[in-house]
XYZ file of C-alpha atoms in Angstrom:
520
model
C -0.148 0.033 0.129
C 1.255 3.354 -1.036
C 3.042 5.214 1.918
C 0.524 8.730 3.298
C 2.652 11.388 4.715
C 2.383 12.596 8.555
C 4.147 15.396 7.486
C 2.771 16.702 4.458
C 1.540 20.304 4.319
C -1.584 19.327 4.193
C -1.564 17.165 7.033
C -3.686 18.428 9.599
C -3.076 22.171 8.145
C -6.499 22.375 5.799
C -8.432 20.217 7.919
C -7.660 22.779 10.933
C -9.319 25.184 8.966
C -12.616 25.499 10.248
C -14.465 26.152 7.222
C -13.016 22.474 5.976
C -14.480 20.916 9.096
C -17.613 19.142 7.125
C -15.018 17.364 4.898
C -14.891 15.039 8.085
C -19.018 14.851 8.016
C -18.468 13.259 4.348
C -15.579 10.705 5.282
C -12.469 12.621 4.388
C -9.170 12.597 6.314
C -6.156 14.621 5.339
C -4.588 11.338 3.896
C -7.231 9.113 1.691
C -7.301 5.298 -0.032
C -8.095 6.311 -3.847
C -9.564 2.966 -4.831
C -13.094 0.719 -3.632
C -12.219 -2.491 -4.338
C -14.511 -5.537 -3.770
C -15.805 -3.605 -1.024
C -12.635 -2.403 0.744
C -10.352 0.716 0.550
C -6.899 0.584 -0.707
C -4.398 2.457 -3.122
C -0.611 1.318 -4.415
C -0.237 3.623 -6.708
C 1.261 7.423 -6.551
C 0.056 9.300 -3.411
C -1.467 12.403 -5.055
C -2.685 16.128 -3.570
C -5.801 17.635 -4.059
C -5.478 21.407 -4.427
C -7.946 24.125 -3.926
C -7.838 26.147 -6.806
C -8.855 29.266 -4.975
C -5.535 29.685 -3.589
C -3.683 26.574 -4.699
C -3.028 25.368 -1.200
C -2.690 21.549 -0.903
C -6.392 19.940 0.702
C -5.489 16.528 1.562
C -3.401 13.299 -0.262
C -4.704 10.855 -1.879
C -3.325 7.142 -2.990
C -4.222 7.017 -6.324
C -4.990 3.191 -8.091
C -2.422 1.100 -9.488
C -2.761 -1.559 -12.542
C -2.860 -4.398 -9.559
C -5.657 -2.321 -7.791
C -7.607 -2.309 -11.454
C -7.792 -5.853 -11.924
C -8.241 -6.962 -8.503
C -11.557 -4.414 -8.706
C -12.276 -5.525 -12.114
C -11.969 -9.406 -11.446
C -14.694 -8.744 -8.267
C -16.966 -6.296 -10.047
C -17.073 -8.875 -13.223
C -18.284 -11.654 -10.477
C -21.009 -8.870 -8.859
C -22.184 -8.277 -12.010
C -23.902 -11.461 -12.135
C -25.790 -11.252 -9.601
C -27.171 -7.929 -9.842
C -28.512 -8.682 -13.272
C -30.899 -11.362 -11.542
C -32.401 -8.886 -9.423
C -35.775 -7.216 -10.403
C -35.442 -4.113 -12.105
C -38.017 -2.550 -9.736
C -35.761 -3.623 -6.999
C -32.310 -2.340 -8.259
C -34.515 0.834 -8.371
C -35.484 0.604 -4.946
C -31.259 0.852 -4.413
C -30.889 3.578 -6.668
C -33.644 5.719 -4.626
C -31.922 4.729 -1.211
C -28.418 6.001 -3.069
C -30.689 9.645 -3.894
C -31.520 9.715 -0.037
C -28.558 9.401 1.307
C -27.259 11.918 -1.329
C -30.138 14.078 0.017
C -28.344 14.478 3.660
C -25.191 15.425 2.426
C -26.569 17.752 -0.411
C -24.610 20.621 1.086
C -21.382 19.099 2.163
C -21.165 17.769 -0.975
C -21.861 20.667 -2.882
C -18.982 22.617 -0.567
C -16.642 20.012 -1.507
C -16.989 20.337 -5.462
C -17.054 24.428 -5.083
C -14.018 23.739 -2.836
C -12.000 21.080 -5.230
C -13.325 21.921 -8.410
C -13.845 25.721 -8.113
C -17.506 26.417 -9.095
C -19.701 28.771 -7.109
C -21.385 27.292 -4.198
C -24.721 27.773 -5.711
C -23.189 25.725 -8.827
C -21.971 22.990 -6.584
C -24.605 22.149 -4.552
C -26.545 22.207 -8.000
C -24.402 20.027 -9.224
C -24.711 17.217 -6.695
C -28.615 17.956 -6.950
C -28.501 16.898 -10.321
C -27.290 13.391 -9.219
C -30.262 13.486 -6.578
C -32.599 14.453 -9.677
C -31.376 11.495 -11.696
C -31.790 8.795 -8.234
C -35.905 10.098 -9.014
C -35.846 9.742 -12.457
C -33.752 6.145 -12.383
C -36.422 4.775 -10.118
C -39.219 5.835 -12.421
C -37.285 3.932 -15.170
C -36.499 1.143 -13.257
C -40.481 -0.258 -13.879
C -40.584 1.233 -17.655
C -37.618 -0.709 -19.342
C -40.362 -1.503 -21.822
C -39.644 -4.098 -24.809
C -41.801 -4.205 -27.978
C -44.648 -6.921 -29.611
C -44.241 -6.743 -33.067
C -46.403 -9.084 -35.302
C -44.836 -11.427 -37.327
C -46.234 -12.053 -41.017
C -45.596 -15.861 -40.108
C -48.624 -17.849 -38.647
C -48.639 -18.522 -35.074
C -45.676 -16.618 -34.467
C -44.422 -13.952 -32.076
C -42.017 -11.259 -32.324
C -40.909 -9.267 -29.540
C -37.673 -7.539 -28.292
C -36.051 -7.660 -24.957
C -33.751 -5.847 -23.049
C -30.972 -7.380 -20.779
C -28.043 -5.893 -18.838
C -24.811 -5.174 -20.813
C -22.917 -6.289 -17.508
C -20.094 -4.051 -16.765
C -20.092 0.070 -17.570
C -17.116 2.187 -17.009
C -17.310 5.629 -16.831
C -14.648 8.140 -17.176
C -15.350 11.427 -16.054
C -13.740 14.890 -15.975
C -13.348 17.675 -13.644
C -15.906 20.588 -14.544
C -18.548 18.185 -13.678
C -16.697 15.732 -11.337
C -19.777 14.102 -10.040
C -22.978 15.281 -12.102
C -21.961 13.353 -15.186
C -21.205 9.970 -12.843
C -24.765 10.669 -11.830
C -25.999 10.543 -15.592
C -24.125 7.233 -16.407
C -24.588 5.195 -13.045
C -28.024 5.888 -12.001
C -29.523 4.549 -15.492
C -26.813 1.800 -15.667
C -27.532 0.152 -12.142
C -31.524 0.090 -12.998
C -30.537 -1.410 -16.068
C -28.760 -4.226 -14.408
C -25.181 -3.013 -15.106
C -22.239 -2.896 -12.299
C -20.012 0.337 -12.613
C -16.878 0.996 -12.741
C -15.823 5.056 -12.542
C -12.499 6.385 -12.899
C -12.463 10.027 -11.915
C -11.144 12.870 -12.903
C -7.660 13.111 -11.436
C -7.809 16.382 -10.012
C -11.033 15.807 -8.265
C -10.041 12.992 -5.956
C -11.857 13.897 -2.645
C -14.850 14.211 -4.834
C -15.009 11.041 -6.250
C -14.036 9.326 -2.585
C -16.407 11.101 -0.919
C -19.176 9.988 -3.367
C -18.311 6.646 -3.514
C -18.576 6.396 0.203
C -22.127 7.428 0.277
C -22.882 5.028 -2.714
C -21.196 2.617 -1.377
C -23.060 2.818 1.756
C -26.491 1.882 0.405
C -25.114 -1.133 -1.416
C -23.310 -2.500 2.030
C -26.700 -1.691 4.511
C -28.566 -3.910 1.659
C -26.032 -6.853 1.834
C -25.328 -6.772 -1.769
C -21.721 -6.924 -2.915
C -19.548 -3.481 -2.533
C -17.925 -4.728 -5.862
C -21.190 -3.350 -8.144
C -19.510 -0.127 -7.123
C -15.937 0.084 -8.045
C -14.220 3.229 -7.829
C -10.687 4.777 -8.957
C -8.755 7.524 -8.211
C -5.928 7.544 -10.825
C -4.974 9.154 -14.429
C -3.963 8.053 -17.777
C -3.028 4.403 -17.299
C -6.182 3.207 -15.423
C -8.123 5.032 -17.571
C -6.541 3.367 -20.677
C -7.244 0.099 -18.847
C -11.005 0.819 -18.779
C -10.545 1.615 -22.827
C -9.220 -1.560 -23.604
C -10.732 -3.887 -20.855
C -13.007 -6.386 -23.150
C -15.337 -7.216 -19.936
C -16.298 -3.974 -19.962
C -19.312 -3.566 -22.947
C -19.896 0.381 -22.423
C -17.188 3.243 -21.780
C -18.524 6.332 -21.182
C -15.991 9.082 -21.509
C -16.230 13.396 -20.955
C -13.479 14.904 -21.821
C -11.983 16.857 -25.053
C -12.393 15.809 -28.478
C -9.015 14.451 -28.907
C -8.593 12.358 -26.269
C -12.411 10.806 -26.664
C -11.601 10.255 -30.186
C -8.103 7.876 -28.566
C -10.784 6.283 -26.752
C -13.154 5.592 -29.258
C -10.569 4.172 -31.311
C -9.548 2.011 -28.735
C -13.001 0.767 -27.616
C -13.842 -0.077 -30.662
C -10.578 -2.175 -31.782
C -12.411 -4.679 -29.019
C -15.696 -3.857 -30.302
C -16.977 -2.360 -27.610
C -19.472 0.514 -27.464
C -18.662 4.036 -26.495
C -20.585 7.178 -25.184
C -18.848 10.291 -25.878
C -19.305 13.788 -24.110
C -16.453 15.737 -25.475
C -16.067 19.782 -26.468
C -18.503 22.287 -27.287
C -18.022 25.643 -29.093
C -21.336 26.773 -28.324
C -23.360 29.832 -29.855
C -26.118 31.989 -28.846
C -27.923 34.193 -31.618
C -29.949 37.445 -30.904
C -32.212 38.385 -33.374
C -33.426 42.210 -33.887
C -36.672 41.411 -32.237
C -35.509 39.590 -29.209
C -36.352 40.702 -25.383
C -32.617 41.899 -24.987
C -33.858 41.476 -21.038
C -34.035 38.050 -21.488
C -31.403 37.662 -23.594
C -28.286 39.967 -21.772
C -28.777 37.692 -18.548
C -28.635 35.010 -20.264
C -25.571 35.513 -21.970
C -23.971 36.576 -18.563
C -24.905 33.209 -17.049
C -23.693 30.957 -20.317
C -20.435 32.848 -20.737
C -19.349 33.079 -17.003
C -20.968 30.226 -15.336
C -18.186 28.122 -14.296
C -15.671 30.464 -15.072
C -16.764 29.083 -18.751
C -15.486 25.508 -17.796
C -18.933 24.179 -19.237
C -18.686 22.246 -22.254
C -22.178 24.049 -22.507
C -20.716 27.411 -22.241
C -21.833 30.171 -24.330
C -18.271 30.836 -26.615
C -19.904 32.389 -29.409
C -22.335 35.179 -29.112
C -23.981 36.226 -33.258
C -25.505 39.547 -32.396
C -28.005 40.860 -35.411
C -26.229 43.711 -37.043
C -29.205 46.403 -35.603
C -29.130 45.591 -32.220
C -25.456 44.977 -32.121
C -24.300 47.923 -30.142
C -27.189 48.040 -27.523
C -26.656 44.394 -26.441
C -23.282 44.563 -26.408
C -23.305 47.748 -24.487
C -25.295 46.133 -21.694
C -23.074 43.402 -21.768
C -20.185 45.189 -21.236
C -21.994 46.885 -18.709
C -23.012 43.933 -16.587
C -19.345 42.103 -17.024
C -18.212 44.949 -14.955
C -20.572 44.083 -12.039
C -19.320 40.461 -12.213
C -17.296 39.741 -8.222
C -14.699 37.385 -9.116
C -13.387 35.577 -5.632
C -13.889 32.605 -3.685
C -16.349 30.281 -4.872
C -17.691 29.643 -1.233
C -18.349 33.309 -0.843
C -21.865 34.591 -0.874
C -21.879 37.099 -3.872
C -19.319 35.657 -5.883
C -20.175 34.687 -9.734
C -16.458 33.922 -11.372
C -14.779 31.544 -9.319
C -11.098 30.305 -10.037
C -9.868 28.648 -13.404
C -9.459 24.478 -12.199
C -6.130 24.673 -12.248
C -2.454 26.690 -12.566
C -2.361 24.956 -16.291
C -6.097 26.061 -17.138
C -4.515 29.657 -15.947
C -1.870 29.062 -18.287
C -4.006 27.952 -21.572
C -6.658 31.360 -20.995
C -2.866 33.855 -20.939
C -1.609 31.897 -24.171
C -4.893 32.041 -25.410
C -5.088 35.835 -25.218
C -2.257 36.133 -27.029
C -3.304 33.925 -30.005
C -6.645 35.776 -30.419
C -4.966 39.136 -30.292
C -2.189 37.878 -33.115
C -5.747 36.480 -35.209
C -6.802 40.174 -35.024
C -9.539 39.868 -31.920
C -10.078 42.932 -30.237
C -10.318 42.791 -26.538
C -13.697 44.522 -25.626
C -13.589 43.556 -21.378
C -11.255 41.509 -19.394
C -8.222 39.382 -21.097
C -5.923 39.588 -18.196
C -5.132 37.803 -15.031
C -5.529 39.518 -11.488
C -3.022 39.446 -9.150
C -3.898 36.213 -6.731
C -2.659 32.757 -5.567
C -5.165 31.473 -6.983
C -5.964 30.717 -10.753
C -8.582 33.834 -11.130
C -8.780 35.187 -14.631
C -11.073 38.193 -15.974
C -14.124 37.455 -17.801
C -13.344 38.421 -21.113
C -15.283 39.930 -24.039
C -13.717 39.694 -27.682
C -14.653 40.907 -31.116
C -13.021 39.019 -33.752
C -14.418 37.523 -37.201
C -16.254 34.571 -37.242
C -13.765 32.799 -39.582
C -10.768 33.288 -37.416
C -9.059 30.057 -36.901
C -9.198 30.293 -33.190
C -12.969 30.756 -33.162
C -13.339 27.092 -34.065
C -11.280 25.727 -31.082
C -12.684 25.745 -27.295
C -10.460 27.535 -24.836
C -11.710 26.643 -21.370
C -12.472 29.741 -19.962
C -14.352 32.273 -19.948
C -13.676 34.172 -23.104
C -16.993 35.209 -25.507
C -16.665 35.870 -29.131
C -18.779 38.490 -30.247
C -19.538 39.070 -33.794
C -22.527 40.136 -36.060
C -24.720 39.175 -38.902
C -27.397 40.128 -41.116
C -29.661 37.814 -41.264
C -30.862 34.390 -40.070
C -29.130 32.275 -42.799
C -25.935 33.686 -42.079
C -26.449 33.392 -38.751
C -27.222 29.302 -38.528
C -24.102 29.031 -41.129
C -21.946 30.481 -38.618
C -23.339 28.483 -35.904
C -23.097 25.587 -37.913
C -19.244 26.219 -39.303
C -17.246 24.663 -36.447
C -16.233 20.783 -35.497
C -18.243 20.726 -32.334
C -21.995 20.673 -32.410
C -23.099 20.450 -28.596
C -25.435 23.560 -27.732
C -26.984 26.462 -29.245
C -29.766 28.661 -28.388
C -31.677 31.594 -30.330
C -33.482 34.564 -28.529
C -36.498 35.388 -30.917
C -40.017 36.172 -30.768
C -41.405 35.271 -34.057
C -42.167 31.657 -34.892
C -40.928 31.028 -38.436
C -37.686 31.829 -36.822
C -37.821 29.338 -34.381
C -39.260 26.599 -36.336
C -36.529 26.910 -39.067
C -33.838 26.918 -36.137
C -35.078 23.684 -34.531
C -35.478 22.267 -38.342
C -33.734 20.537 -40.795
C -32.104 23.685 -42.159
C -31.337 25.420 -38.093
C -28.707 24.258 -35.620
C -26.914 21.038 -36.304
C -25.988 20.737 -32.486
C -27.883 18.214 -30.145
C -28.920 21.106 -27.471
C -31.243 23.170 -29.617
C -32.708 26.441 -27.570
C -35.021 29.060 -27.824
C -34.750 31.855 -25.362
C -32.333 30.529 -23.009
C -28.713 29.793 -22.255
C -27.123 27.275 -23.803
C -25.935 25.472 -20.603
C -28.322 24.329 -17.661
C -29.733 21.061 -18.962
C -32.707 19.682 -17.743
C -32.457 16.230 -16.606
C -35.437 14.872 -18.292
C -33.722 15.119 -21.796
C -31.208 13.333 -23.465
C -27.718 15.180 -23.230
C -25.050 14.972 -25.662
C -24.174 16.575 -29.553
C -22.830 15.902 -32.298
C -19.715 16.092 -34.803
C -16.748 16.318 -32.694
C -18.873 16.519 -29.533
C -18.821 12.832 -29.945
C -22.987 11.866 -30.925
C -23.232 10.303 -27.554
C -26.480 10.552 -25.317
C -26.933 10.782 -21.669
C -29.296 11.387 -18.310
C -33.214 11.247 -19.766
C -35.137 10.649 -22.767
C -34.906 6.920 -24.194
C -30.617 7.171 -23.125
C -31.263 4.126 -21.145
C -31.192 1.753 -24.176
C -27.235 2.592 -24.952
C -26.862 0.421 -21.340
C -28.512 -2.489 -22.316
C -28.678 -5.608 -25.030
C -31.295 -5.519 -27.388
C -32.746 -9.232 -28.323
C -35.071 -9.620 -31.227
C -36.933 -12.839 -30.465
C -39.134 -14.693 -32.797
C -41.344 -17.437 -30.997
C -42.933 -20.229 -33.125
C -45.963 -21.851 -31.241
C -47.674 -23.653 -33.928
C -46.783 -27.188 -35.278
C -45.460 -25.797 -38.805
C -42.480 -24.089 -40.022
C -43.312 -21.232 -42.566
C -40.574 -18.915 -43.138
C -40.235 -15.345 -43.910
C -40.698 -13.827 -47.289
C -42.493 -16.711 -48.400
C -39.438 -18.805 -49.167
C -40.224 -22.295 -49.449
C -37.376 -24.447 -48.970
C -37.821 -27.926 -50.276
């Protein structure tokens, strides 16, 4: 087992702060084991530090998974999966209901942890945990509605039907920006569908991985079910690659960049597995000349500045009709001046830090690239003096054809551009490689239905008069093109977590063949 130091900077320091006392209430210590394997905690990989992005101080240490830990965990998980798939779906739903209730009792503590370790403001941290609770509620109802179809047969005394069965094990690899909500989208559905879950959390948010796993594991333990049904690893690329290569995992859900997602997909495809990809976004809001500006401006602010621009659904491009361009821009510049930057746990803060020092460096480098490609900084664009990873919310006037506009700069940078016609706006919206979220502000029905129709937005999320971010769990979440094509959470996303069989049953005494074939 990896050695956890009692002389490290985090030992007793961060946990000695009054504002961090809540960490022990959710099962965290200055030193933590980062693998939940076969119902027990261990960790034989490297020891890493969890860092608070608001001041870059160490919160706690975590012993990550080794490949040995991974293999031990997978063997136990494969055994447990055979037990779980035999339990009736409504009974599985009851376990997920209990997980939701357990999360409710720790909602505010877990929300504070998300804010502390990831850097998003407290309201968003609590909202992220609430999203998992909502997914639990959704999954409980779903557990009684995993319905197949009965299909009329062309042959007498025959019946066709669809059967849905569990895949076995679902692998979930999540990213730092939503360190637990994306787990909820996948795990809640996977569990009621009869699958065991293997989770690799983001390497930079290990405490969230541990705290969430302890709560979920407690529910399985209380119900005398194998702990291996929910196997969790803190770790880096080595563990992620092991999941992608593992033929025991029929479905891998991956959230991250398009570049890494493509590599994961290729690896999983080589073994004929299935992928659910939630990758990069480059989302646009279009404001038409008839738009309700009082509605549009705060929507843009939330979409562009929320989570410090680190949502996959963050608004990165703002398209303004030429007749209202300056009016909307002036209003937006005014509200940007009022954005409070600071500690995400403090009341009134709207913009917390970027997640890592590297993120801040990427922001600085990105601003220079923007300038070199003709971008004009209208607001922000610099880094405040701070121990943390804070940057200024930034508005840039730039051509939609600039190369930098086609890429996803993961921070609070908003590209503003003008258009003349709806057709031009839609072409700009669709001109980037990514296709996650989009929104238009208008009051005209003909524009709305063009926008959501075949000649409208090519994104997986197509909104009207709301921001690009803040999706509800009831709909299927995901995007097209370089966003990966995956769909998670609501609607009929559950079908991806199950194996469909078409069954034809002959209950007669003759053997008529399909298509009227007479074979001898």
